[in-house]
Amino acid sequence: MNQQDELARDIRAVDGGHSLGAAELAERLAERGYSRPRVVETITALRALPMGAVVRTPNGLVFQRFHSYWGLTGDPNEFPTQDITLPATVLHLPEETP
């Protein structure tokens, strides 16, 4: 089951009769853990992410932040923040749990 199927299942579970307004439906879906992905659009915002943050660039590369540099999955090199192609989707923040 993909994420879209899971979302459809949860919509049916919380509003199978189509009786909820948009605000209440959104609230119930948020309670089930759904949210829009966070997108970083500026170098300043990228630098503000904490150590351990993981982002995916528009070309599909996945980077993790370490101290003052970023590591590319499967690549031993260090990348400065300005080398990350934006906008980037935040996949993980260290204070979040899966």
PDB file of C-alpha atoms in Angstrom:
ATOM      1  CA  MET A   1       0.000   0.000   0.000  1.00  0.00           C
ATOM      2  CA  ASN A   2       1.464   3.344  -0.997  1.00  0.00           C
ATOM      3  CA  GLN A   3       1.050   6.664   0.832  1.00  0.00           C
ATOM      4  CA  GLN A   4      -1.827   7.775  -1.409  1.00  0.00           C
ATOM      5  CA  ASP A   5      -3.712   4.542  -0.677  1.00  0.00           C
ATOM      6  CA  GLU A   6      -3.096   5.017   3.051  1.00  0.00           C
ATOM      7  CA  LEU A   7      -4.389   8.590   2.863  1.00  0.00           C
ATOM      8  CA  ALA A   8      -7.526   7.446   1.020  1.00  0.00           C
ATOM      9  CA  ARG A   9      -8.070   4.735   3.653  1.00  0.00           C
ATOM     10  CA  ASP A  10      -7.734   7.273   6.458  1.00  0.00           C
ATOM     11  CA  ILE A  11     -10.111   9.714   4.753  1.00  0.00           C
ATOM     12  CA  ARG A  12     -12.705   6.956   4.516  1.00  0.00           C
ATOM     13  CA  ALA A  13     -12.064   6.044   8.164  1.00  0.00           C
ATOM     14  CA  VAL A  14     -12.572   9.569   9.478  1.00  0.00           C
ATOM     15  CA  ASP A  15     -15.203  10.775   6.990  1.00  0.00           C
ATOM     16  CA  GLY A  16     -16.754   7.808   5.234  1.00  0.00           C
ATOM     17  CA  GLY A  17     -20.114   9.589   5.134  1.00  0.00           C
ATOM     18  CA  HIS A  18     -18.650  12.820   3.724  1.00  0.00           C
ATOM     19  CA  SER A  19     -20.124  14.764   6.615  1.00  0.00           C
ATOM     20  CA  LEU A  20     -17.037  16.640   7.831  1.00  0.00           C
ATOM     21  CA  GLY A  21     -16.084  20.121   6.748  1.00  0.00           C
ATOM     22  CA  ALA A  22     -12.630  20.698   5.305  1.00  0.00           C
ATOM     23  CA  ALA A  23     -11.183  22.104   8.549  1.00  0.00           C
ATOM     24  CA  GLU A  24     -12.372  19.182  10.658  1.00  0.00           C
ATOM     25  CA  LEU A  25     -11.207  16.648   8.064  1.00  0.00           C
ATOM     26  CA  ALA A  26      -7.773  18.309   7.972  1.00  0.00           C
ATOM     27  CA  GLU A  27      -7.586  18.228  11.776  1.00  0.00           C
ATOM     28  CA  ARG A  28      -8.437  14.530  11.933  1.00  0.00           C
ATOM     29  CA  LEU A  29      -5.927  13.670   9.216  1.00  0.00           C
ATOM     30  CA  ALA A  30      -3.230  15.650  11.043  1.00  0.00           C
ATOM     31  CA  GLU A  31      -4.022  13.622  14.172  1.00  0.00           C
ATOM     32  CA  ARG A  32      -3.231  10.516  12.105  1.00  0.00           C
ATOM     33  CA  GLY A  33       0.184  11.968  11.197  1.00  0.00           C
ATOM     34  CA  TYR A  34      -0.353  13.512   7.769  1.00  0.00           C
ATOM     35  CA  SER A  35       1.349  16.771   6.917  1.00  0.00           C
ATOM     36  CA  ARG A  36       2.751  18.470   3.838  1.00  0.00           C
ATOM     37  CA  PRO A  37       6.449  17.901   3.334  1.00  0.00           C
ATOM     38  CA  ARG A  38       8.653  20.749   4.486  1.00  0.00           C
ATOM     39  CA  VAL A  39      10.485  22.354   1.601  1.00  0.00           C
ATOM     40  CA  VAL A  40      13.642  24.415   2.064  1.00  0.00           C
ATOM     41  CA  GLU A  41      13.989  27.101  -0.595  1.00  0.00           C
ATOM     42  CA  THR A  42      16.922  29.229   0.593  1.00  0.00           C
ATOM     43  CA  ILE A  43      20.513  28.621   1.647  1.00  0.00           C
ATOM     44  CA  THR A  44      19.728  30.440   4.905  1.00  0.00           C
ATOM     45  CA  ALA A  45      16.900  28.002   5.681  1.00  0.00           C
ATOM     46  CA  LEU A  46      19.115  25.046   4.743  1.00  0.00           C
ATOM     47  CA  ARG A  47      21.863  26.281   7.091  1.00  0.00           C
ATOM     48  CA  ALA A  48      19.276  26.579   9.874  1.00  0.00           C
ATOM     49  CA  LEU A  49      18.485  22.848   9.783  1.00  0.00           C
ATOM     50  CA  PRO A  50      19.944  20.892  12.700  1.00  0.00           C
ATOM     51  CA  MET A  51      22.726  18.323  12.506  1.00  0.00           C
ATOM     52  CA  GLY A  52      21.273  15.017  11.431  1.00  0.00           C
ATOM     53  CA  ALA A  53      18.676  16.577   9.119  1.00  0.00           C
ATOM     54  CA  VAL A  54      18.158  14.705   5.852  1.00  0.00           C
ATOM     55  CA  VAL A  55      17.010  16.381   2.622  1.00  0.00           C
ATOM     56  CA  ARG A  56      16.270  15.276  -0.949  1.00  0.00           C
ATOM     57  CA  THR A  57      17.157  17.581  -3.818  1.00  0.00           C
ATOM     58  CA  PRO A  58      15.017  18.045  -6.952  1.00  0.00           C
ATOM     59  CA  ASN A  59      17.334  15.664  -8.832  1.00  0.00           C
ATOM     60  CA  GLY A  60      16.798  12.926  -6.225  1.00  0.00           C
ATOM     61  CA  LEU A  61      20.076  13.150  -4.296  1.00  0.00           C
ATOM     62  CA  VAL A  62      19.798  12.583  -0.543  1.00  0.00           C
ATOM     63  CA  PHE A  63      22.056  14.533   1.834  1.00  0.00           C
ATOM     64  CA  GLN A  64      22.505  14.412   5.609  1.00  0.00           C
ATOM     65  CA  ARG A  65      23.823  17.344   7.620  1.00  0.00           C
ATOM     66  CA  PHE A  66      26.967  16.870   9.694  1.00  0.00           C
ATOM     67  CA  HIS A  67      28.465  19.791  11.646  1.00  0.00           C
ATOM     68  CA  SER A  68      29.400  22.339   8.962  1.00  0.00           C
ATOM     69  CA  TYR A  69      28.975  20.144   5.877  1.00  0.00           C
ATOM     70  CA  TRP A  70      26.532  17.784   4.167  1.00  0.00           C
ATOM     71  CA  GLY A  71      27.168  14.149   3.288  1.00  0.00           C
ATOM     72  CA  LEU A  72      25.713  12.576   0.158  1.00  0.00           C
ATOM     73  CA  THR A  73      24.377   9.067   0.581  1.00  0.00           C
ATOM     74  CA  GLY A  74      26.993   6.641  -0.711  1.00  0.00           C
ATOM     75  CA  ASP A  75      29.659   9.307  -1.279  1.00  0.00           C
ATOM     76  CA  PRO A  76      32.585   9.838   1.139  1.00  0.00           C
ATOM     77  CA  ASN A  77      33.043  13.502   0.143  1.00  0.00           C
ATOM     78  CA  GLU A  78      31.891  16.504   2.174  1.00  0.00           C
ATOM     79  CA  PHE A  79      29.621  19.061   0.514  1.00  0.00           C
ATOM     80  CA  PRO A  80      29.203  22.688   1.608  1.00  0.00           C
ATOM     81  CA  THR A  81      25.671  23.983   2.071  1.00  0.00           C
ATOM     82  CA  GLN A  82      25.827  26.119  -1.076  1.00  0.00           C
ATOM     83  CA  ASP A  83      26.362  22.968  -3.184  1.00  0.00           C
ATOM     84  CA  ILE A  84      22.914  21.582  -2.294  1.00  0.00           C
ATOM     85  CA  THR A  85      20.416  22.142  -5.121  1.00  0.00           C
ATOM     86  CA  LEU A  86      17.256  23.883  -3.949  1.00  0.00           C
ATOM     87  CA  PRO A  87      14.411  23.579  -3.316  1.00  0.00           C
ATOM     88  CA  ALA A  88      15.058  20.544  -1.131  1.00  0.00           C
ATOM     89  CA  THR A  89      12.461  18.427   0.641  1.00  0.00           C
ATOM     90  CA  VAL A  90      13.161  17.695   4.302  1.00  0.00           C
ATOM     91  CA  LEU A  91      12.892  13.940   4.810  1.00  0.00           C
ATOM     92  CA  HIS A  92      13.974  13.774   8.453  1.00  0.00           C
ATOM     93  CA  LEU A  93      14.689  16.036  11.387  1.00  0.00           C
ATOM     94  CA  PRO A  94      16.540  14.413  14.284  1.00  0.00           C
ATOM     95  CA  GLU A  95      13.947  15.384  16.883  1.00  0.00           C
ATOM     96  CA  GLU A  96      11.235  13.575  14.923  1.00  0.00           C
ATOM     97  CA  THR A  97      10.550   9.887  15.319  1.00  0.00           C
ATOM     98  CA  PRO A  98       9.250   7.741  12.463  1.00  0.00           C
TER      99      PRO A  98
END
